[in-house]
Tab-separated table of C-alpha atoms in Angstrom:
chain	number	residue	atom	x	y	z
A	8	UNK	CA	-3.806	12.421	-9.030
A	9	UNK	CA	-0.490	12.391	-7.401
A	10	UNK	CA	0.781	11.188	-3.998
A	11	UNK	CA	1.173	15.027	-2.717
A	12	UNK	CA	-2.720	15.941	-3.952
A	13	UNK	CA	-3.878	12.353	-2.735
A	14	UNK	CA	-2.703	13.154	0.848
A	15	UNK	CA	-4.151	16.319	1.137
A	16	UNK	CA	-7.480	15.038	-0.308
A	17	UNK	CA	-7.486	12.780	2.485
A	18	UNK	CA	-5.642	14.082	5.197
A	19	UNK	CA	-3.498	11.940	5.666
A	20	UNK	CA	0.620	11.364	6.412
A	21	UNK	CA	2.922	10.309	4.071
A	22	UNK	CA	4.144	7.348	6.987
A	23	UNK	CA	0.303	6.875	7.097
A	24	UNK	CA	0.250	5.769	3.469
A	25	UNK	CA	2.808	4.223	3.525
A	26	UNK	CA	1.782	1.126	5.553
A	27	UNK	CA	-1.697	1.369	3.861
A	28	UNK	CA	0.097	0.505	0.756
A	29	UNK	CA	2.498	-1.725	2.250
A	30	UNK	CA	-0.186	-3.828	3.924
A	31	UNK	CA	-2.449	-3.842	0.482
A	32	UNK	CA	-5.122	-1.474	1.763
A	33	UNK	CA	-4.361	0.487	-1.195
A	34	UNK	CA	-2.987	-0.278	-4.799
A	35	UNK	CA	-2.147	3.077	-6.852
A	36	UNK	CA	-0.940	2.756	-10.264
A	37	UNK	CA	2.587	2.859	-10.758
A	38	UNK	CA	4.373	4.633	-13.455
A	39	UNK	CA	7.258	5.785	-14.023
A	40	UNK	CA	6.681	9.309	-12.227
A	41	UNK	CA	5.786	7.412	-9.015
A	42	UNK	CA	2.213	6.785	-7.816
A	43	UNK	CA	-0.509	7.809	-9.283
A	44	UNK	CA	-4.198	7.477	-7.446
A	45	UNK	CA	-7.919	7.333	-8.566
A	46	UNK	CA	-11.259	8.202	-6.811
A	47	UNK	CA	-11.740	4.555	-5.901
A	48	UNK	CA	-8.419	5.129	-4.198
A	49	UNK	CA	-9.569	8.136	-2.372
A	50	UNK	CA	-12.748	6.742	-1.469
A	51	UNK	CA	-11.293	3.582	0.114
A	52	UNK	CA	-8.765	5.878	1.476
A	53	UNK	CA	-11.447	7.908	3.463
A	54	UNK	CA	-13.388	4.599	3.767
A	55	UNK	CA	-10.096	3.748	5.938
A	56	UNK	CA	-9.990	6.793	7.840
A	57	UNK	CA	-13.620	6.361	9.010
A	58	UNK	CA	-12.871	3.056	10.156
A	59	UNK	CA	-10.383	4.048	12.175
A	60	UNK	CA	-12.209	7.230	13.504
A	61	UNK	CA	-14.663	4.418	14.684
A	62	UNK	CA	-11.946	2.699	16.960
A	63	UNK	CA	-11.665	-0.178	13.896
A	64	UNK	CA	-8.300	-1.535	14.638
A	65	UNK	CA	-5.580	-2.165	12.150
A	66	UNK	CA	-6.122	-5.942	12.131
A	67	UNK	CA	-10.074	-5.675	11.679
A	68	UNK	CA	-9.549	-3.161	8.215
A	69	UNK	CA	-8.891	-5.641	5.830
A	70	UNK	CA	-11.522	-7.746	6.718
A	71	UNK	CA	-14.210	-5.001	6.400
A	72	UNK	CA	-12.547	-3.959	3.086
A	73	UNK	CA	-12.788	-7.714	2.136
A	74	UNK	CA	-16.326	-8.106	3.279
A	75	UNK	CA	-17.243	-4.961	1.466
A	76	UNK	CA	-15.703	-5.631	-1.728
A	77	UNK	CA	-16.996	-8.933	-1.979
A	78	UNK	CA	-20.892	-7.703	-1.175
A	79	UNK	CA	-20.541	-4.900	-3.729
A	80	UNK	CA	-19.684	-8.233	-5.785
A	81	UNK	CA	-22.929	-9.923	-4.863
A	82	UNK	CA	-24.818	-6.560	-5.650
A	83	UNK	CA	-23.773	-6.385	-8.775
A	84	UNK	CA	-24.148	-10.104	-9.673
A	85	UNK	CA	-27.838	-9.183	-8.211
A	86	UNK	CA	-28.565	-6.135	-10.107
A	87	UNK	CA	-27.044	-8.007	-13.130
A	88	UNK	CA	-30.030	-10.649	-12.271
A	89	UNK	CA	-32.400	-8.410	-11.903
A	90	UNK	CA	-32.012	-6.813	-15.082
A	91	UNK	CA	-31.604	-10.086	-16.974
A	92	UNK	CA	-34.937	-11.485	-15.625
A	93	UNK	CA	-36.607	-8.106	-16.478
A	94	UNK	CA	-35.540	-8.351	-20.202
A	95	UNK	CA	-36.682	-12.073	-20.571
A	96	UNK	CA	-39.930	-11.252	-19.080
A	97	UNK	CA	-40.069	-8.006	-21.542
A	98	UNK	CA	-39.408	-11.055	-24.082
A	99	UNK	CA	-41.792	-12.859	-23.388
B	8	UNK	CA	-26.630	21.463	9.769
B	9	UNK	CA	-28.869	23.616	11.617
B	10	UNK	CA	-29.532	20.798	14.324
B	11	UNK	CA	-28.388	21.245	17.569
B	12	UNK	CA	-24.693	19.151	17.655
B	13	UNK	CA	-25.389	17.755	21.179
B	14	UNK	CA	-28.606	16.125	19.946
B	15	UNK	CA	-27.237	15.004	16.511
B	16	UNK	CA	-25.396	12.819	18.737
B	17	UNK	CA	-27.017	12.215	21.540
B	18	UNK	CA	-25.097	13.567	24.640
B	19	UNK	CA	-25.522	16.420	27.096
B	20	UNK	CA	-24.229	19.615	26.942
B	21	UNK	CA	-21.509	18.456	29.538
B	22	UNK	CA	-20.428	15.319	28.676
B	23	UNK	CA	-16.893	14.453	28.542
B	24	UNK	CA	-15.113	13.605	25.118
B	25	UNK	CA	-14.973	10.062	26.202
B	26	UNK	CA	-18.635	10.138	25.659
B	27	UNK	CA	-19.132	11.746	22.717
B	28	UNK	CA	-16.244	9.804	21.480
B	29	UNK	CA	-18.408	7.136	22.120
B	30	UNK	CA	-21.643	8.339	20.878
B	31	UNK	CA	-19.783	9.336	17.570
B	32	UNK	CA	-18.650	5.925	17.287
B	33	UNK	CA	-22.081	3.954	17.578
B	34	UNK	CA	-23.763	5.889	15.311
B	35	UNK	CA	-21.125	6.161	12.672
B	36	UNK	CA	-20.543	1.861	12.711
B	37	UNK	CA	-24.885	1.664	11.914
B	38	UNK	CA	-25.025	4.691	9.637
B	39	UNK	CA	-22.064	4.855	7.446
B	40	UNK	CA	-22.726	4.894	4.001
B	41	UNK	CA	-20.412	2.480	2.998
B	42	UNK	CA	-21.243	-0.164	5.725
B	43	UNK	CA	-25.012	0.406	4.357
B	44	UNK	CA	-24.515	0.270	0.558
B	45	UNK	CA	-28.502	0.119	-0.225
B	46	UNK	CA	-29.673	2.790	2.042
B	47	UNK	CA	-29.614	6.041	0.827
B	48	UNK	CA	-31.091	8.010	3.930
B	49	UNK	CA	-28.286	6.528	6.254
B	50	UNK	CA	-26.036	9.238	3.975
B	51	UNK	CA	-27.871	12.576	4.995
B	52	UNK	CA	-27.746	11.403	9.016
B	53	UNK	CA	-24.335	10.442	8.576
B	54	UNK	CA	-23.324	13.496	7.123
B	55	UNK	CA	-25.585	15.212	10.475
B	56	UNK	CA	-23.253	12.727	12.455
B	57	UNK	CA	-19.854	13.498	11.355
B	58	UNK	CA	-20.348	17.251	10.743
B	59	UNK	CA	-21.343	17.172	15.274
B	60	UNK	CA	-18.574	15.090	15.654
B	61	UNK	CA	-15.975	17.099	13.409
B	62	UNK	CA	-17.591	20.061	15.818
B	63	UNK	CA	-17.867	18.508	19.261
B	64	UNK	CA	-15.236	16.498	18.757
B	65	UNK	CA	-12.919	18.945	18.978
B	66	UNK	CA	-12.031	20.676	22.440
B	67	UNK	CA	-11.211	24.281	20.820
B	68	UNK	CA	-14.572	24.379	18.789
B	69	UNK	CA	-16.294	22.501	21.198
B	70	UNK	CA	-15.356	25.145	23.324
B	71	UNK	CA	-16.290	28.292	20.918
B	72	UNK	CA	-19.309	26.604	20.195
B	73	UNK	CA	-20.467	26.515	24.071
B	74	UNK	CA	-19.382	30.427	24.028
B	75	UNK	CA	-21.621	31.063	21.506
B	76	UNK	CA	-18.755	32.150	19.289
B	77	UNK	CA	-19.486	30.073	16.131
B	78	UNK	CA	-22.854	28.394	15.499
B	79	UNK	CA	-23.469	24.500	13.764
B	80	UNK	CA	-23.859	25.747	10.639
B	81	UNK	CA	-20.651	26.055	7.734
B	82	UNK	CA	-19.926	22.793	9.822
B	83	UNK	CA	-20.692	20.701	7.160
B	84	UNK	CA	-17.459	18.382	5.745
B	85	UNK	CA	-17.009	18.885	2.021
B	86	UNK	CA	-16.783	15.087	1.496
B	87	UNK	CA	-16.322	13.795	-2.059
B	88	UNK	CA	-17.536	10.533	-2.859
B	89	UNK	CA	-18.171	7.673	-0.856
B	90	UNK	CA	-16.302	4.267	-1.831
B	91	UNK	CA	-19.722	2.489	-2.198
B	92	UNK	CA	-20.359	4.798	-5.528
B	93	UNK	CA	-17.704	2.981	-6.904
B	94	UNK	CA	-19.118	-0.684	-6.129
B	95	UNK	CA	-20.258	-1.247	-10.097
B	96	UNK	CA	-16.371	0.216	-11.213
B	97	UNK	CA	-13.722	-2.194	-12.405
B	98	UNK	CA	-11.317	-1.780	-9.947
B	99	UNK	CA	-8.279	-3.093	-8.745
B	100	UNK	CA	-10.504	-4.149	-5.571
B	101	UNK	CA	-13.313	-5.780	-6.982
B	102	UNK	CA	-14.190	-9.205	-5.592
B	103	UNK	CA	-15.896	-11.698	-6.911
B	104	UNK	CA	-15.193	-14.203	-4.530
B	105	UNK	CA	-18.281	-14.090	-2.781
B	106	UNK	CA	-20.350	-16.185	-5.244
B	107	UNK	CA	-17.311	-17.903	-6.137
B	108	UNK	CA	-19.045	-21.232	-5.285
B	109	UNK	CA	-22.175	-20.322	-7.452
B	110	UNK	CA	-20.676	-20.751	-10.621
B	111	UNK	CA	-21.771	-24.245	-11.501
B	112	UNK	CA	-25.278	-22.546	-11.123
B	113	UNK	CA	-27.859	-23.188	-14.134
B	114	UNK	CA	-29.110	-19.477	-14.018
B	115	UNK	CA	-25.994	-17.575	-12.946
B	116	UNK	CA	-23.755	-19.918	-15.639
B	117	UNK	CA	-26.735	-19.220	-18.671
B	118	UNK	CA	-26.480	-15.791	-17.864
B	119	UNK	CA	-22.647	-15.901	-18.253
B	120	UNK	CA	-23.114	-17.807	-20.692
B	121	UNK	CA	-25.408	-15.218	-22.199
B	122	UNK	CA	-22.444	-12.442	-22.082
B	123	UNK	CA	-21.216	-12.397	-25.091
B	124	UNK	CA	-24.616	-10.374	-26.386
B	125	UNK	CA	-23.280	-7.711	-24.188
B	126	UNK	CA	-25.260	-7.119	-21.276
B	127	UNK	CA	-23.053	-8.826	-18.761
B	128	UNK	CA	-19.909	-7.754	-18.499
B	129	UNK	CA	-16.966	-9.204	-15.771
B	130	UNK	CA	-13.095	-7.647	-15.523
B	131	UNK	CA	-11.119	-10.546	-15.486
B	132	UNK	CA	-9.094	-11.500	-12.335
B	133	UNK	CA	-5.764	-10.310	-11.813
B	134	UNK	CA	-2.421	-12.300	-11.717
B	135	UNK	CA	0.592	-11.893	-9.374
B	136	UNK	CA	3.942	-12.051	-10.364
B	137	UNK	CA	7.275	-11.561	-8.565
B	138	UNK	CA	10.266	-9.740	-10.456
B	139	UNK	CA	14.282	-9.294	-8.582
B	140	UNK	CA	15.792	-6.750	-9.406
B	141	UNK	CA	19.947	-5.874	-8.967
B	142	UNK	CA	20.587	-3.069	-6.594
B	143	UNK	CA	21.541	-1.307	-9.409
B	144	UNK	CA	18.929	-1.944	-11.998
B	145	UNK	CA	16.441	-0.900	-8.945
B	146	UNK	CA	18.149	2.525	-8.954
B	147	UNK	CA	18.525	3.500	-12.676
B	148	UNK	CA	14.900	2.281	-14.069
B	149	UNK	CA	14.604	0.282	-17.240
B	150	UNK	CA	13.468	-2.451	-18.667
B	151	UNK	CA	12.737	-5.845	-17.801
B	152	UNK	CA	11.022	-8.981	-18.958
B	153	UNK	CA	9.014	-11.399	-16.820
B	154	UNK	CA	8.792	-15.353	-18.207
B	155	UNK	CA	5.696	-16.521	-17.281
B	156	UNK	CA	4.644	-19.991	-16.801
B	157	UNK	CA	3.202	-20.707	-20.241
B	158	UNK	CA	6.315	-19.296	-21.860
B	159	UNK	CA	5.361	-15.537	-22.746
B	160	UNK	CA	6.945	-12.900	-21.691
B	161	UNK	CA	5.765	-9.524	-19.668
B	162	UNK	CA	7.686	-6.040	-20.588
B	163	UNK	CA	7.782	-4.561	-17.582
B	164	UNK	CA	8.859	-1.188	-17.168
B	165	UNK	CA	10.687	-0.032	-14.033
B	166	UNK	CA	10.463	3.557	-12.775
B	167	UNK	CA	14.181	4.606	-11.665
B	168	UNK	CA	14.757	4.850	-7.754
B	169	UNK	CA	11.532	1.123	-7.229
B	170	UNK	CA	12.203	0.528	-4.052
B	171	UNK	CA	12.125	-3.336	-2.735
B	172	UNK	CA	8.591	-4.603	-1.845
B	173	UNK	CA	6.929	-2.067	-4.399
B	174	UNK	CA	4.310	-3.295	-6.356
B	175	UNK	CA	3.918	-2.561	-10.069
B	176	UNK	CA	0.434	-2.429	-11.846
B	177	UNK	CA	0.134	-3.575	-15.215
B	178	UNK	CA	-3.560	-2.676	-16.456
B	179	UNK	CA	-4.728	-5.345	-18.410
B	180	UNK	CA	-2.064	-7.614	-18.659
B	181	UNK	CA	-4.153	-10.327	-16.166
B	182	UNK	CA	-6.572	-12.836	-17.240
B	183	UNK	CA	-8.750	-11.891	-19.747
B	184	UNK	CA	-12.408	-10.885	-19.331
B	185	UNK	CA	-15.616	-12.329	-19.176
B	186	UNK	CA	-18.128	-11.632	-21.805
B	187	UNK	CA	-16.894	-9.043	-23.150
B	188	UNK	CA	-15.110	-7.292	-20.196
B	189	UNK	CA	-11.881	-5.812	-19.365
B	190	UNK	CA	-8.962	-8.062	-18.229
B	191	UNK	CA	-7.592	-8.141	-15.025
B	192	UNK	CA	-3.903	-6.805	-14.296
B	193	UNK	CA	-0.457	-8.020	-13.608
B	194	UNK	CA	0.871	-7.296	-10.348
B	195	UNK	CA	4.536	-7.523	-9.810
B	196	UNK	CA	6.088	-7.088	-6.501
B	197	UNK	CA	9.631	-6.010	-7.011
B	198	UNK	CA	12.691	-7.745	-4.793
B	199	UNK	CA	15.828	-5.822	-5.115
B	200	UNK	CA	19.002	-7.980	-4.252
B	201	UNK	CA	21.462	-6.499	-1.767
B	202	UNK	CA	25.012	-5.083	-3.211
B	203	UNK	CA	27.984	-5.407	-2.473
B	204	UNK	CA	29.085	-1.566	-2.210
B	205	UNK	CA	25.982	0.233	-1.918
B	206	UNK	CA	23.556	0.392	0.495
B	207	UNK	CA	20.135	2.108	0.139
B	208	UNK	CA	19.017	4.426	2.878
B	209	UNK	CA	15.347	5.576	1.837
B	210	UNK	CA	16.797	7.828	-1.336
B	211	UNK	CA	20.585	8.483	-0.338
B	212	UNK	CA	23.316	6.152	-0.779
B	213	UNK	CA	25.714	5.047	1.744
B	214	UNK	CA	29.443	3.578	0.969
B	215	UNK	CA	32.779	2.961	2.536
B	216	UNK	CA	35.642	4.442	1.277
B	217	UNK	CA	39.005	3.350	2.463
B	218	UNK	CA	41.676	5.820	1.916
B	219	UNK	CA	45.515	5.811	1.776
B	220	UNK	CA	47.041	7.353	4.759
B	221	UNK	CA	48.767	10.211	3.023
B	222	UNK	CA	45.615	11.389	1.675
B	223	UNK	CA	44.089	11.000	4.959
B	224	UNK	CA	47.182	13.564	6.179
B	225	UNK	CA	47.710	15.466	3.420
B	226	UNK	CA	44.112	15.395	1.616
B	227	UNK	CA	43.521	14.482	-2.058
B	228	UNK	CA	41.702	13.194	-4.522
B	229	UNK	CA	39.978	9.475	-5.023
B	230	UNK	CA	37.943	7.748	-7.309
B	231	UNK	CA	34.518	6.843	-5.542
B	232	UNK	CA	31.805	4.587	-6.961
B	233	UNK	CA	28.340	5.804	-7.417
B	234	UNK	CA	24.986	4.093	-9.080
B	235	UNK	CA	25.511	6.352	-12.144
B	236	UNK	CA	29.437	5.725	-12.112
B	237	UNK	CA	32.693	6.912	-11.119
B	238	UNK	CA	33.549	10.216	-9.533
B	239	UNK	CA	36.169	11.981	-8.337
B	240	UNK	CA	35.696	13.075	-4.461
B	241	UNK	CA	38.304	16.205	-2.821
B	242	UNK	CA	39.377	14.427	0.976
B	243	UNK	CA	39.908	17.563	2.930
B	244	UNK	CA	43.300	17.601	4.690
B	245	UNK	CA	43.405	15.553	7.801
B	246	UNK	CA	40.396	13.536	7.495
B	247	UNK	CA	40.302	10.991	10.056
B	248	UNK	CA	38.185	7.068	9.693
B	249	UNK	CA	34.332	7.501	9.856
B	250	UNK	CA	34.605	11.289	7.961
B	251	UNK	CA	31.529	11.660	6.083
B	252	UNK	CA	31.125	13.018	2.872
B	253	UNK	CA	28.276	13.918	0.640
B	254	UNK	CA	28.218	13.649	-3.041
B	255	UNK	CA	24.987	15.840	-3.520
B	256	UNK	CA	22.703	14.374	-6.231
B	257	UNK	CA	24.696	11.340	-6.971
B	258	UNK	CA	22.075	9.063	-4.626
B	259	UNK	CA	18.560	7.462	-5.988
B	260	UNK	CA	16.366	9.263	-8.519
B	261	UNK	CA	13.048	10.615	-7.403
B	262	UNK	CA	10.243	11.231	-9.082
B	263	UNK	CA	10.211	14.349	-10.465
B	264	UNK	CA	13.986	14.561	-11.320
B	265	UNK	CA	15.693	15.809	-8.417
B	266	UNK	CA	18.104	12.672	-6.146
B	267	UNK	CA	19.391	12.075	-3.254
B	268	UNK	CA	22.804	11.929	-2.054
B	269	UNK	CA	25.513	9.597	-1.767
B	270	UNK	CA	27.021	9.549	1.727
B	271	UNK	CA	30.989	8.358	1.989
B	272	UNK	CA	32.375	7.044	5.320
B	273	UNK	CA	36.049	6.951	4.946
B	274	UNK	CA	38.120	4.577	5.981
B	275	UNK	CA	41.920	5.193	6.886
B	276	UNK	CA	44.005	2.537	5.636
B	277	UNK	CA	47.789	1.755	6.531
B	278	UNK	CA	50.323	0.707	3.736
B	279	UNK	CA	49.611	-3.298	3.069
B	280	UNK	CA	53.234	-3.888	3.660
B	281	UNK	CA	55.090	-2.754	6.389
B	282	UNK	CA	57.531	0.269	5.653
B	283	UNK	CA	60.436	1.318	7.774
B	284	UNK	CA	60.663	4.366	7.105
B	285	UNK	CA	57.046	5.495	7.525
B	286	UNK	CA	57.994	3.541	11.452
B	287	UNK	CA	60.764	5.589	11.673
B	288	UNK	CA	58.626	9.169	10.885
B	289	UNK	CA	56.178	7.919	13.826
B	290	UNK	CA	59.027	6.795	16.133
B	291	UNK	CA	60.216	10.943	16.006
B	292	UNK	CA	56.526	12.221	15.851
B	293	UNK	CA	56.898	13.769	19.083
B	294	UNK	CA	53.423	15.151	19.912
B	295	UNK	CA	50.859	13.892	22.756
B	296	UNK	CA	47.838	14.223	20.779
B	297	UNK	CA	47.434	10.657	19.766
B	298	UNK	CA	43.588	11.683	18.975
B	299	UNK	CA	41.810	9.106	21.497
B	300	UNK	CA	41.657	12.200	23.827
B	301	UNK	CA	43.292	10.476	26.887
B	302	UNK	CA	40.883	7.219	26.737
B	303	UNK	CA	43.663	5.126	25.698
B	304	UNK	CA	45.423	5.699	29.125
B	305	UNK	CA	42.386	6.035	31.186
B	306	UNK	CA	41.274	2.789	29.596
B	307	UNK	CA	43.849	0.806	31.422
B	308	UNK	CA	45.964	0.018	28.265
């Protein structure tokens, strides 16, 4: 979607998203019509705004967006585990 | 949510919005879904949590509520997805770093290993690359081509009107992927180098102009420089140093079509070399406007 649909999805400012993308929070595609945003972006968009409704200040948000990308990391390196162990054992 | 609000979270009927401020706040840091990626109940009492808060929360409701006026329910937020249903995406935010150190593993590195029958799949990790730009190439769009270290080359395409410190996504142009996955992307942040002339103002232009004193008098026309090239601008009789004038449309593309403007501060200029006769027309000017509305005398000079 587009920068004007993104902002009302979220409800947020154009100043607000701004700095998000300045300070990395957020990384939209770029083409030549401007930015363009997927549902990962609105989700870690929201994500962001629920931090902050939680008193999460500006300097905390990247390290909780840090910490959670890198544990849905480990959960996938788990799940992909899981399911490798299950299909040896089906092997077996 | 047909629960009462003030229970949801936890307060009395009169407590101030400090407190339920508060109470909103505890239990949204232990029951938000995406700080609780494995539990799937936390989602329905966060949903109970926010819908009070979005309710409470707010003094008008708040107050319509406690008047009986409107009732919990149709409170509920029409929320789309949370970010955690995207934690098995390839994404530009996907980290791998946190078994970074694992990967001289036995299992994890025979599983890898293992990838290439397809069940394991890993994007590859993306690259970062730095691209400056002239002022003017920034402005129009075009082409460019990045060197990289091992002596290919990156087409990079810029969108008319990048402004500096804007970072460009190239999908898949990173490292490649593991087993079978996608590659990573390029990211290139964009410098633009000052110019000499121009200078960028969010998406209008602003310039100097310096102007012969007749035209300043008498008006006229002059040649002024623009990003797309030169145009001719009408100075209005009299028009005096720090005049502004906008060239409509002639500043930085946006997207979508439509430009700014170019803004021209004039700039009065006096003959180079000194001419008698234009001393001469001054010496008989007889009038006492001499357009510093009295400060030069007040001023002590």
């Amino acid at each position: 979607m587009e920068t004007r649909e993104f902002l009302m999805t979220v409800h947020i400012r154009t100043d607000v998203l701004d700095a998000w993308i300045e300070a990395g929070w957020l990384t939209p595609l770029h083409d030549g019509e401007g930015s363009s945003f997927s549902e990962i972006d609105v989700a870690r968009a929201q994500l962001i705004r629920d931090l902050r409704d939680m008193g999460v200040n500006d300097e905390a948000i990247p390290i909780i967006l840090d910490l959670i990308d890198q544990m849905h990391g480990l959960r996938r390196t788990l799940r992909m585990l899981l399911s490798e162990a299950a299909s040896a054992e089906r092997a077996h | 949510m047909a629960a009462d609000p003030y229970s949801t979270l936890g307060v009395k009927k009169d407590a101030s919005p400090d407190e339920i401020q508060k109470a909103y706040r505890k239990l949204a840091k232990k029951l938000h879904p995406d700080l609780n990626p494995g539990n799937k109940q936390a989602e329905e009492r966060f949903k109970d949590v926010a819908a009070a808060y979005d309710l409470l929360g707010d003094q008008d409701k708040r107050g319509r509520f406690d008047r009986g006026e409107i009732d919990a329910s149709g409170q509920e937020r029409p929320r789309q997805r949370y970010y955690r249903d995207f934690a098995d995406a390839a994404s530009p935010y996907s980290s791998d770093a946190g078994f970074a150190d694992f990967a001289g593993d036995d299992i994890l590195s025979e599983i890898f290993g293992r990838q290439g029958r397809g069940t394991v799949r890993m994007r590859g990790p993306d690259v970062h690359y730095r691209l400056e730009l002239d002022f003017l190439d920034a402005i129009n769009g075009g082409k460019q081509q990045i060197t990289l270290p091992d002596g290919s080359t990156l087409d990079v395409t810029i969108p008319p009107g990048i402004s500096n410190g804007t970072v460009l996504r190239l999908r898949g142009k990173g490292r490649p992927g593991i087993g079978g996955g996608p590659p990573g992307d390029a990211l290139v942040e964009v410098e633009v180098r000052p110019h000499p002339v121009f200078q960028r103002k969010g998406d209008d232009i602003h310039v100097e102009m310096p102007i012969p004193l007749r035209d300043a008098v008498l008006g006229g026309k002059v040649a002024v420089p623009t990003p797309t090239g030169t145009v001719t601008m009408t100075i209005p009789k009299w028009s005096n140093t720090g005049t502004v004038l906008r060239l409509k449309g002639r500043g930085v593309p946006r997207p979508g079509g439509a430009r700014g403007d170019e803004y021209v501060t004039l700039k009065v200029m006096l003959p180079k070399n000194r001419d008698p006769e234009l001393e001469k027309l001054i010496a008989q000017w007889a009038s006492t406007d001499d357009g510093t509305g009295g400060r030069r005398h007040a001023m002590g000079a």
